[in-house]
PDB file of C-alpha atoms and ligand atoms in Angstrom:
ATOM      1  CA  MET A 167      -8.677-216.604 -61.312  1.00 51.00           C
ATOM      2  CA  LYS A 168      -9.386-212.721 -61.888  1.00 54.00           C
ATOM      3  CA  GLY A 169     -12.800-212.356 -63.515  1.00 61.00           C
ATOM      4  CA  GLY A 170     -10.934-210.542 -66.514  1.00 78.00           C
ATOM      5  CA  ARG A 171      -8.264-213.186 -66.977  1.00 86.00           C
ATOM      6  CA  GLN A 172     -10.720-216.210 -67.696  1.00 95.00           C
ATOM      7  CA  ALA A 173     -11.480-217.090 -71.299  1.00 97.00           C
ATOM      8  CA  ILE A 174     -14.077-216.280 -73.782  1.00 98.00           C
ATOM      9  CA  GLY A 175     -15.758-219.400 -74.642  1.00 98.00           C
ATOM     10  CA  VAL A 176     -16.792-219.439 -78.303  1.00 98.00           C
ATOM     11  CA  PHE A 177     -19.289-222.163 -80.200  1.00 98.00           C
ATOM     12  CA  ASP A 178     -19.687-223.176 -83.380  1.00 98.00           C
ATOM     13  CA  SER A 179     -21.545-226.205 -85.472  1.00 98.00           C
ATOM     14  CA  GLY A 180     -17.729-226.549 -86.749  1.00 97.00           C
ATOM     15  CA  ILE A 181     -15.250-224.720 -88.387  1.00 97.00           C
ATOM     16  CA  GLY A 182     -17.050-221.618 -89.576  1.00 97.00           C
ATOM     17  CA  GLY A 183     -16.764-220.136 -86.510  1.00 97.00           C
ATOM     18  CA  LEU A 184     -13.123-219.665 -86.330  1.00 97.00           C
ATOM     19  CA  THR A 185     -14.575-216.415 -88.626  1.00 96.00           C
ATOM     20  CA  VAL A 186     -15.778-214.930 -85.150  1.00 97.00           C
ATOM     21  CA  VAL A 187     -12.745-216.152 -83.396  1.00 97.00           C
ATOM     22  CA  LYS A 188     -10.574-213.955 -85.737  1.00 96.00           C
ATOM     23  CA  ALA A 189     -13.005-210.995 -85.562  1.00 96.00           C
ATOM     24  CA  LEU A 190     -12.492-211.547 -81.481  1.00 97.00           C
ATOM     25  CA  MET A 191      -8.464-211.965 -81.769  1.00 96.00           C
ATOM     26  CA  GLU A 192      -8.190-208.931 -83.778  1.00 95.00           C
ATOM     27  CA  ASP A 193     -10.363-206.544 -81.740  1.00 95.00           C
ATOM     28  CA  LEU A 194      -9.420-208.111 -78.198  1.00 96.00           C
ATOM     29  CA  PRO A 195      -6.065-209.060 -78.704  1.00 95.00           C
ATOM     30  CA  SER A 196      -5.588-209.497 -74.876  1.00 95.00           C
ATOM     31  CA  GLU A 197      -8.136-212.117 -74.340  1.00 97.00           C
ATOM     32  CA  SER A 198      -8.075-215.808 -74.063  1.00 96.00           C
ATOM     33  CA  ILE A 199     -10.333-218.087 -76.024  1.00 97.00           C
ATOM     34  CA  VAL A 200     -11.829-221.589 -76.028  1.00 98.00           C
ATOM     35  CA  TYR A 201     -13.338-222.543 -79.164  1.00 98.00           C
ATOM     36  CA  PHE A 202     -15.599-225.625 -79.529  1.00 98.00           C
ATOM     37  CA  GLY A 203     -16.745-226.807 -82.798  1.00 98.00           C
ATOM     38  CA  ASP A 204     -19.175-229.699 -83.261  1.00 98.00           C
ATOM     39  CA  THR A 205     -17.751-231.173 -86.002  1.00 97.00           C
ATOM     40  CA  ALA A 206     -18.974-234.523 -85.239  1.00 97.00           C
ATOM     41  CA  ARG A 207     -22.752-233.093 -85.742  1.00 97.00           C
ATOM     42  CA  VAL A 208     -22.284-230.259 -88.455  1.00 96.00           C
ATOM     43  CA  PRO A 209     -24.356-228.581 -90.321  1.00 97.00           C
ATOM     44  CA  TYR A 210     -27.046-227.464 -87.988  1.00 98.00           C
ATOM     45  CA  GLY A 211     -28.425-225.436 -90.824  1.00 98.00           C
ATOM     46  CA  THR A 212     -30.592-228.309 -91.969  1.00 97.00           C
ATOM     47  CA  LYS A 213     -31.688-229.551 -88.743  1.00 98.00           C
ATOM     48  CA  SER A 214     -34.615-228.953 -86.424  1.00 98.00           C
ATOM     49  CA  LYS A 215     -35.069-226.262 -83.561  1.00 98.00           C
ATOM     50  CA  THR A 216     -35.143-229.162 -81.330  1.00 98.00           C
ATOM     51  CA  THR A 217     -31.987-230.477 -82.456  1.00 98.00           C
ATOM     52  CA  ILE A 218     -30.300-227.281 -82.667  1.00 98.00           C
ATOM     53  CA  VAL A 219     -31.197-226.016 -79.060  1.00 98.00           C
ATOM     54  CA  LYS A 220     -30.120-229.875 -77.780  1.00 98.00           C
ATOM     55  CA  PHE A 221     -26.736-229.524 -79.320  1.00 98.00           C
ATOM     56  CA  SER A 222     -26.390-225.887 -78.488  1.00 98.00           C
ATOM     57  CA  LEU A 223     -27.113-226.529 -74.654  1.00 98.00           C
ATOM     58  CA  GLU A 224     -24.789-229.525 -74.471  1.00 98.00           C
ATOM     59  CA  ASN A 225     -22.099-227.087 -76.223  1.00 98.00           C
ATOM     60  CA  VAL A 226     -22.196-224.067 -73.488  1.00 98.00           C
ATOM     61  CA  GLU A 227     -22.150-226.850 -70.434  1.00 98.00           C
ATOM     62  CA  PHE A 228     -18.750-227.953 -72.163  1.00 98.00           C
ATOM     63  CA  LEU A 229     -17.555-224.516 -72.414  1.00 98.00           C
ATOM     64  CA  LEU A 230     -18.571-223.884 -68.528  1.00 98.00           C
ATOM     65  CA  ARG A 231     -16.091-226.978 -67.819  1.00 97.00           C
ATOM     66  CA  TYR A 232     -13.291-224.429 -68.553  1.00 97.00           C
ATOM     67  CA  GLY A 233     -14.251-221.533 -66.581  1.00 97.00           C
ATOM     68  CA  VAL A 234     -15.177-219.089 -69.034  1.00 98.00           C
ATOM     69  CA  LYS A 235     -16.398-215.712 -68.221  1.00 97.00           C
ATOM     70  CA  CYS A 236     -18.661-215.222 -71.217  1.00 97.00           C
ATOM     71  CA  ILE A 237     -20.141-217.764 -74.087  1.00 98.00           C
ATOM     72  CA  VAL A 238     -20.186-216.187 -77.947  1.00 98.00           C
ATOM     73  CA  ILE A 239     -22.745-218.215 -80.006  1.00 98.00           C
ATOM     74  CA  ALA A 240     -20.480-217.779 -83.283  1.00 98.00           C
ATOM     75  CA  CYS A 241     -22.832-219.824 -85.270  1.00 98.00           C
ATOM     76  CA  ASN A 242     -25.869-218.076 -86.871  1.00 98.00           C
ATOM     77  CA  THR A 243     -28.197-220.882 -86.634  1.00 98.00           C
ATOM     78  CA  SER A 244     -27.708-221.658 -83.260  1.00 98.00           C
ATOM     79  CA  SER A 245     -27.943-217.904 -82.548  1.00 98.00           C
ATOM     80  CA  SER A 246     -31.082-217.836 -84.463  1.00 98.00           C
ATOM     81  CA  TRP A 247     -33.054-220.903 -82.382  1.00 98.00           C
ATOM     82  CA  ALA A 248     -31.228-221.327 -78.993  1.00 98.00           C
ATOM     83  CA  LEU A 249     -30.365-217.833 -77.784  1.00 98.00           C
ATOM     84  CA  PRO A 250     -33.417-217.300 -75.479  1.00 97.00           C
ATOM     85  CA  THR A 251     -33.436-221.082 -74.189  1.00 98.00           C
ATOM     86  CA  LEU A 252     -29.448-220.691 -73.458  1.00 98.00           C
ATOM     87  CA  ARG A 253     -30.021-217.237 -71.423  1.00 98.00           C
ATOM     88  CA  LYS A 254     -32.969-218.791 -69.558  1.00 98.00           C
ATOM     89  CA  TYR A 255     -30.932-221.723 -68.465  1.00 98.00           C
ATOM     90  CA  PHE A 256     -27.408-220.068 -67.996  1.00 98.00           C
ATOM     91  CA  LYS A 257     -26.325-217.190 -65.680  1.00 96.00           C
ATOM     92  CA  VAL A 258     -22.602-216.554 -67.898  1.00 97.00           C
ATOM     93  CA  PRO A 259     -23.104-213.866 -70.416  1.00 97.00           C
ATOM     94  CA  ILE A 260     -24.300-215.112 -73.684  1.00 98.00           C
ATOM     95  CA  ILE A 261     -24.070-213.300 -76.771  1.00 98.00           C
ATOM     96  CA  GLY A 262     -25.054-214.155 -80.418  1.00 98.00           C
ATOM     97  CA  VAL A 263     -24.295-213.140 -83.966  1.00 98.00           C
ATOM     98  CA  ILE A 264     -27.949-211.933 -84.528  1.00 98.00           C
ATOM     99  CA  ARG A 265     -28.564-208.585 -82.854  1.00 98.00           C
ATOM    100  CA  PRO A 266     -25.220-207.152 -83.719  1.00 98.00           C
ATOM    101  CA  GLY A 267     -25.401-208.265 -87.292  1.00 98.00           C
ATOM    102  CA  ALA A 268     -29.190-206.560 -87.621  1.00 98.00           C
ATOM    103  CA  LEU A 269     -27.865-203.426 -85.678  1.00 98.00           C
ATOM    104  CA  ALA A 270     -25.320-202.749 -87.962  1.00 98.00           C
ATOM    105  CA  ALA A 271     -27.441-203.294 -91.104  1.00 98.00           C
ATOM    106  CA  VAL A 272     -29.817-201.035 -89.668  1.00 98.00           C
ATOM    107  CA  ARG A 273     -27.419-198.378 -88.997  1.00 98.00           C
ATOM    108  CA  GLN A 274     -26.274-198.993 -92.367  1.00 98.00           C
ATOM    109  CA  THR A 275     -29.227-199.046 -94.747  1.00 98.00           C
ATOM    110  CA  ARG A 276     -30.257-195.518 -96.323  1.00 98.00           C
ATOM    111  CA  ASN A 277     -33.423-196.799 -98.441  1.00 98.00           C
ATOM    112  CA  LYS A 278     -34.743-199.291 -95.728  1.00 98.00           C
ATOM    113  CA  ARG A 279     -34.065-202.513 -97.652  1.00 98.00           C
ATOM    114  CA  ILE A 280     -32.159-204.977 -95.862  1.00 98.00           C
ATOM    115  CA  GLY A 281     -31.251-208.590 -97.563  1.00 98.00           C
ATOM    116  CA  VAL A 282     -30.303-211.549 -95.207  1.00 98.00           C
ATOM    117  CA  ILE A 283     -28.811-214.470 -96.169  1.00 98.00           C
ATOM    118  CA  GLY A 284     -28.114-217.946 -94.174  1.00 98.00           C
ATOM    119  CA  THR A 285     -28.715-221.295 -93.604  1.00 98.00           C
ATOM    120  CA  THR A 286     -32.078-222.705 -94.403  1.00 98.00           C
ATOM    121  CA  ALA A 287     -32.608-223.269 -90.239  1.00 98.00           C
ATOM    122  CA  THR A 288     -31.677-219.473 -89.984  1.00 98.00           C
ATOM    123  CA  ILE A 289     -33.739-218.431 -92.540  1.00 98.00           C
ATOM    124  CA  ASN A 290     -37.100-220.041 -91.324  1.00 98.00           C
ATOM    125  CA  SER A 291     -36.403-218.960 -88.059  1.00 98.00           C
ATOM    126  CA  ARG A 292     -36.570-215.144 -88.964  1.00 98.00           C
ATOM    127  CA  ALA A 293     -34.752-214.148 -86.237  1.00 98.00           C
ATOM    128  CA  TYR A 294     -32.740-211.370 -88.281  1.00 98.00           C
ATOM    129  CA  GLU A 295     -36.073-210.141 -89.705  1.00 98.00           C
ATOM    130  CA  MET A 296     -37.353-209.770 -86.063  1.00 98.00           C
ATOM    131  CA  ALA A 297     -34.454-208.450 -84.746  1.00 98.00           C
ATOM    132  CA  ILE A 298     -34.145-206.097 -87.475  1.00 98.00           C
ATOM    133  CA  GLN A 299     -38.098-205.088 -87.190  1.00 97.00           C
ATOM    134  CA  ARG A 300     -37.707-204.421 -83.769  1.00 98.00           C
ATOM    135  CA  LEU A 301     -35.228-201.736 -84.029  1.00 98.00           C
ATOM    136  CA  ASP A 302     -36.772-200.286 -86.953  1.00 98.00           C
ATOM    137  CA  PRO A 303     -40.187-201.192 -87.680  1.00 98.00           C
ATOM    138  CA  ARG A 304     -40.477-199.500 -91.419  1.00 98.00           C
ATOM    139  CA  ILE A 305     -37.486-201.522 -92.536  1.00 98.00           C
ATOM    140  CA  LYS A 306     -38.609-204.008 -95.241  1.00 98.00           C
ATOM    141  CA  VAL A 307     -36.339-207.673 -95.021  1.00 98.00           C
ATOM    142  CA  PHE A 308     -35.821-209.620 -97.846  1.00 98.00           C
ATOM    143  CA  SER A 309     -34.242-213.093 -96.995  1.00 98.00           C
ATOM    144  CA  HIS A 310     -32.924-215.894 -98.999  1.00 98.00           C
ATOM    145  CA  SER A 311     -31.317-219.608 -97.647  1.00 98.00           C
ATOM    146  CA  CYS A 312     -28.476-220.262 -99.682  1.00 98.00           C
ATOM    147  CA  PRO A 313     -27.518-223.857 -98.724  1.00 97.00           C
ATOM    148  CA  LEU A 314     -24.912-224.647-100.854  1.00 98.00           C
ATOM    149  CA  PHE A 315     -22.598-221.871 -99.875  1.00 98.00           C
ATOM    150  CA  VAL A 316     -21.351-223.441 -97.023  1.00 97.00           C
ATOM    151  CA  PRO A 317     -19.903-226.738 -98.783  1.00 96.00           C
ATOM    152  CA  LEU A 318     -18.376-224.544-101.186  1.00 97.00           C
ATOM    153  CA  VAL A 319     -16.292-222.693 -98.994  1.00 96.00           C
ATOM    154  CA  GLU A 320     -15.255-225.859 -97.077  1.00 94.00           C
ATOM    155  CA  GLU A 321     -14.540-227.080-100.463  1.00 94.00           C
ATOM    156  CA  GLY A 322     -12.535-224.124-101.119  1.00 94.00           C
ATOM    157  CA  TRP A 323     -14.365-222.929-104.010  1.00 96.00           C
ATOM    158  CA  LEU A 324     -14.572-218.943-103.149  1.00 96.00           C
ATOM    159  CA  ASN A 325     -14.240-217.541-107.193  1.00 93.00           C
ATOM    160  CA  GLY A 326     -14.522-218.760-110.107  1.00 94.00           C
ATOM    161  CA  ASP A 327     -17.685-219.756-112.549  1.00 96.00           C
ATOM    162  CA  ILE A 328     -19.547-222.245-110.271  1.00 97.00           C
ATOM    163  CA  CYS A 329     -19.438-220.275-107.291  1.00 97.00           C
ATOM    164  CA  ARG A 330     -20.635-216.912-109.518  1.00 98.00           C
ATOM    165  CA  THR A 331     -23.612-219.005-110.828  1.00 98.00           C
ATOM    166  CA  ILE A 332     -24.614-220.518-107.645  1.00 98.00           C
ATOM    167  CA  ALA A 333     -24.387-216.862-106.198  1.00 98.00           C
ATOM    168  CA  GLN A 334     -26.399-215.408-109.055  1.00 98.00           C
ATOM    169  CA  ARG A 335     -29.074-218.024-108.569  1.00 98.00           C
ATOM    170  CA  TYR A 336     -29.383-217.049-104.883  1.00 98.00           C
ATOM    171  CA  LEU A 337     -28.767-213.349-104.882  1.00 98.00           C
ATOM    172  CA  GLN A 338     -30.553-211.979-107.829  1.00 98.00           C
ATOM    173  CA  PRO A 339     -34.024-211.897-106.334  1.00 98.00           C
ATOM    174  CA  LEU A 340     -32.622-209.913-103.497  1.00 98.00           C
ATOM    175  CA  VAL A 341     -31.079-207.357-106.356  1.00 98.00           C
ATOM    176  CA  ARG A 342     -34.063-207.311-107.936  1.00 98.00           C
ATOM    177  CA  GLN A 343     -35.803-205.937-104.479  1.00 98.00           C
ATOM    178  CA  ARG A 344     -33.189-203.047-104.610  1.00 98.00           C
ATOM    179  CA  ILE A 345     -31.775-204.203-101.147  1.00 98.00           C
ATOM    180  CA  ASP A 346     -29.056-201.221-100.424  1.00 98.00           C
ATOM    181  CA  THR A 347     -27.517-203.446 -97.429  1.00 98.00           C
ATOM    182  CA  LEU A 348     -27.335-207.392 -97.157  1.00 98.00           C
ATOM    183  CA  ILE A 349     -26.373-209.449 -94.047  1.00 98.00           C
ATOM    184  CA  LEU A 350     -24.098-211.982 -94.116  1.00 98.00           C
ATOM    185  CA  GLY A 351     -25.592-214.581 -91.899  1.00 98.00           C
ATOM    186  CA  CYS A 352     -23.787-217.559 -91.516  1.00 98.00           C
ATOM    187  CA  THR A 353     -20.475-218.220 -90.177  1.00 97.00           C
ATOM    188  CA  HIS A 354     -18.946-219.081 -93.880  1.00 97.00           C
ATOM    189  CA  TYR A 355     -19.819-216.332 -96.035  1.00 98.00           C
ATOM    190  CA  PRO A 356     -17.391-213.987 -95.264  1.00 97.00           C
ATOM    191  CA  LEU A 357     -14.854-215.823 -97.295  1.00 97.00           C
ATOM    192  CA  LEU A 358     -17.448-215.323-100.126  1.00 98.00           C
ATOM    193  CA  THR A 359     -17.378-211.651 -99.915  1.00 98.00           C
ATOM    194  CA  LYS A 360     -15.557-211.167-102.952  1.00 98.00           C
ATOM    195  CA  THR A 361     -17.957-212.908-105.257  1.00 98.00           C
ATOM    196  CA  ILE A 362     -21.024-211.697-103.071  1.00 98.00           C
ATOM    197  CA  GLN A 363     -19.989-208.022-103.670  1.00 98.00           C
ATOM    198  CA  GLU A 364     -19.574-208.878-107.912  1.00 98.00           C
ATOM    199  CA  VAL A 365     -22.730-210.401-107.814  1.00 98.00           C
ATOM    200  CA  VAL A 366     -24.929-207.415-105.923  1.00 98.00           C
ATOM    201  CA  GLY A 367     -22.935-204.557-107.040  1.00 98.00           C
ATOM    202  CA  PRO A 368     -20.696-202.081-105.278  1.00 98.00           C
ATOM    203  CA  SER A 369     -23.673-200.023-104.095  1.00 98.00           C
ATOM    204  CA  VAL A 370     -24.845-203.329-101.713  1.00 98.00           C
ATOM    205  CA  ALA A 371     -23.133-202.835 -98.429  1.00 98.00           C
ATOM    206  CA  LEU A 372     -22.360-206.364 -96.659  1.00 98.00           C
ATOM    207  CA  VAL A 373     -22.694-206.614 -93.509  1.00 98.00           C
ATOM    208  CA  ASP A 374     -20.434-209.723 -91.679  1.00 97.00           C
ATOM    209  CA  SER A 375     -22.451-210.324 -88.082  1.00 95.00           C
ATOM    210  CA  GLY A 376     -19.262-212.049 -86.813  1.00 93.00           C
ATOM    211  CA  ARG A 377     -17.031-208.845 -87.324  1.00 92.00           C
ATOM    212  CA  GLN A 378     -20.040-206.687 -85.337  1.00 95.00           C
ATOM    213  CA  THR A 379     -20.336-209.705 -82.738  1.00 97.00           C
ATOM    214  CA  ALA A 380     -16.812-208.709 -81.694  1.00 95.00           C
ATOM    215  CA  ALA A 381     -17.853-205.140 -80.714  1.00 94.00           C
ATOM    216  CA  GLU A 382     -21.029-206.286 -78.932  1.00 96.00           C
ATOM    217  CA  VAL A 383     -18.535-208.576 -76.610  1.00 97.00           C
ATOM    218  CA  ARG A 384     -15.939-205.672 -76.041  1.00 95.00           C
ATOM    219  CA  GLY A 385     -19.206-203.473 -74.580  1.00 95.00           C
ATOM    220  CA  VAL A 386     -20.749-206.903 -73.196  1.00 96.00           C
ATOM    221  CA  LEU A 387     -17.309-207.692 -70.752  1.00 96.00           C
ATOM    222  CA  LEU A 388     -16.484-203.589 -70.415  1.00 94.00           C
ATOM    223  CA  GLY A 389     -19.791-203.010 -69.102  1.00 94.00           C
ATOM    224  CA  THR A 390     -19.798-205.962 -66.331  1.00 92.00           C
ATOM    225  CA  ASP A 391     -15.993-205.449 -65.781  1.00 91.00           C
ATOM    226  CA  ILE A 392     -14.731-208.641 -66.855  1.00 91.00           C
ATOM    227  CA  LEU A 393     -12.349-207.157 -69.642  1.00 93.00           C
ATOM    228  CA  SER A 394      -8.755-208.541 -69.833  1.00 93.00           C
ATOM    229  CA  ASP A 395      -6.448-206.618 -67.779  1.00 85.00           C
ATOM    230  CA  GLY A 396      -4.018-207.654 -70.478  1.00 84.00           C
ATOM    231  CA  GLN A 397      -1.271-208.768 -68.095  1.00 80.00           C
ATOM    232  CA  ALA A 398      -1.306-212.224 -69.193  1.00 80.00           C
ATOM    233  CA  HIS A 399      -0.493-213.879 -72.982  1.00 90.00           C
ATOM    234  CA  PRO A 400      -3.785-214.532 -74.085  1.00 95.00           C
ATOM    235  CA  ARG A 401      -4.302-218.407 -74.520  1.00 94.00           C
ATOM    236  CA  TYR A 402      -6.031-219.979 -77.565  1.00 96.00           C
ATOM    237  CA  ARG A 403      -7.539-223.586 -77.334  1.00 97.00           C
ATOM    238  CA  PHE A 404      -9.483-225.382 -79.869  1.00 97.00           C
ATOM    239  CA  PHE A 405     -11.943-228.567 -79.501  1.00 98.00           C
ATOM    240  CA  VAL A 406     -13.674-230.569 -81.966  1.00 98.00           C
ATOM    241  CA  THR A 407     -15.905-233.011 -81.699  1.00 97.00           C
ATOM    242  CA  ASP A 408     -14.233-235.333 -84.656  1.00 96.00           C
ATOM    243  CA  GLU A 409     -11.208-235.948 -86.635  1.00 94.00           C
ATOM    244  CA  PRO A 410      -9.170-232.581 -86.343  1.00 95.00           C
ATOM    245  CA  THR A 411      -7.711-233.320 -89.300  1.00 92.00           C
ATOM    246  CA  GLN A 412      -9.742-231.447 -91.675  1.00 89.00           C
ATOM    247  CA  PHE A 413     -10.041-228.723 -88.806  1.00 94.00           C
ATOM    248  CA  ASN A 414      -6.387-228.635 -89.152  1.00 92.00           C
ATOM    249  CA  ARG A 415      -6.361-228.226 -92.791  1.00 90.00           C
ATOM    250  CA  ILE A 416      -8.869-225.556 -93.969  1.00 92.00           C
ATOM    251  CA  GLY A 417      -9.112-223.958 -90.356  1.00 94.00           C
ATOM    252  CA  HIS A 418      -6.614-221.112 -91.716  1.00 92.00           C
ATOM    253  CA  ARG A 419      -8.712-220.139 -94.536  1.00 92.00           C
ATOM    254  CA  PHE A 420     -11.183-218.889 -91.711  1.00 95.00           C
ATOM    255  CA  LEU A 421      -8.944-218.101 -88.936  1.00 94.00           C
ATOM    256  CA  GLY A 422      -6.148-216.360 -91.777  1.00 89.00           C
ATOM    257  CA  TYR A 423      -3.260-218.182 -89.862  1.00 86.00           C
ATOM    258  CA  ALA A 424      -2.587-221.911 -88.871  1.00 89.00           C
ATOM    259  CA  ILE A 425      -4.350-223.519 -85.863  1.00 91.00           C
ATOM    260  CA  GLY A 426      -1.444-224.806 -83.709  1.00 84.00           C
ATOM    261  CA  SER A 427      -3.202-227.457 -81.994  1.00 91.00           C
ATOM    262  CA  VAL A 428      -6.619-229.008 -82.283  1.00 96.00           C
ATOM    263  CA  GLU A 429      -8.171-231.402 -79.011  1.00 96.00           C
ATOM    264  CA  ARG A 430     -10.759-233.788 -79.645  1.00 96.00           C
ATOM    265  CA  VAL A 431     -13.172-234.608 -77.343  1.00 95.00           C
ATOM    266  CA  ASN A 432     -15.668-237.484 -77.156  1.00 81.00           C
ATOM    267  CA  GLY A 433     -19.181-237.757 -75.853  1.00 64.00           C
ATOM    268  CA  HIS A 434     -19.324-234.199 -74.647  1.00 63.00           C
TER     269      HIS A 434
HETATM  270  N1  DGL B 715     -22.185-222.299 -88.607  1.00 81.97           N
HETATM  271  C1  DGL B 715     -23.327-222.370 -89.128  1.00 81.97           C
HETATM  272  C2  DGL B 715     -23.991-221.382 -89.169  1.00 81.97           C
HETATM  273  O1  DGL B 715     -23.461-219.969 -89.254  1.00 81.97           O
HETATM  274  C3  DGL B 715     -22.927-222.976 -90.532  1.00 81.97           C
HETATM  275  C4  DGL B 715     -22.872-224.429 -90.734  1.00 81.97           C
HETATM  276  C5  DGL B 715     -23.876-225.345 -90.269  1.00 81.97           C
HETATM  277  O2  DGL B 715     -25.042-225.201 -91.128  1.00 81.97           O
HETATM  278  O3  DGL B 715     -23.807-225.546 -89.342  1.00 81.97           O
HETATM  279  O4  DGL B 715     -25.358-221.073 -89.453  1.00 81.97           O
END
């Protein structure tokens, strides 16, 4: 098959990576996508580096069976810990969400004070902090893990008192640091945009790493001359490692429309 017509492979620890798929579908509508959600082993955000790297290697191996032309790591936690190892092991272009998010935040900030929120593993990795400081060492980075945000989003509690109270608890320390830009460093957080914006106030710009990543993917495909020629209809395939019921039930919240069929794979 002509290089350009091969699909983009996307993996995530579970369902959240669909926010990145949504951005890819909007920005690159001619591209086919193979999505892999490791729903049997989610969450990654509470796990160790060794485990996250091991799972990520397996996820790439799975996607490569479908002849994908590049891999997008939609998961911030995997991107934080596994990207260098994956790039060492595989020749296919691999794009993570950290650098695109960091770059957008560096371009956005005026007062050089950036906040980062993510899972515990992402924040412990300091991956965003390092990426930002590589781009501009004068920038101060303030980070906070928000472990309750993932289950809140999966329960669909995106607004209301409980959600706002938790968001206040997590975000007020960052507001006190006078950040003017906040990176949403987790696949799930774009769904909480309204609540997060209310809590941090209108003067803080929110950066959605997944959305920024779609632009980076376009750049990589153009640069390596493997952008789809747009002649065939794009095809979307979704694979998960556990019962697809939950994925099907709440996937539309992340993707913006109902997912057709989801295939379950065992022991990938
Ligand atoms: N996909 C993960 C991330 O973006 C969140 C869910 C998890 O902890 O696995 O970090």
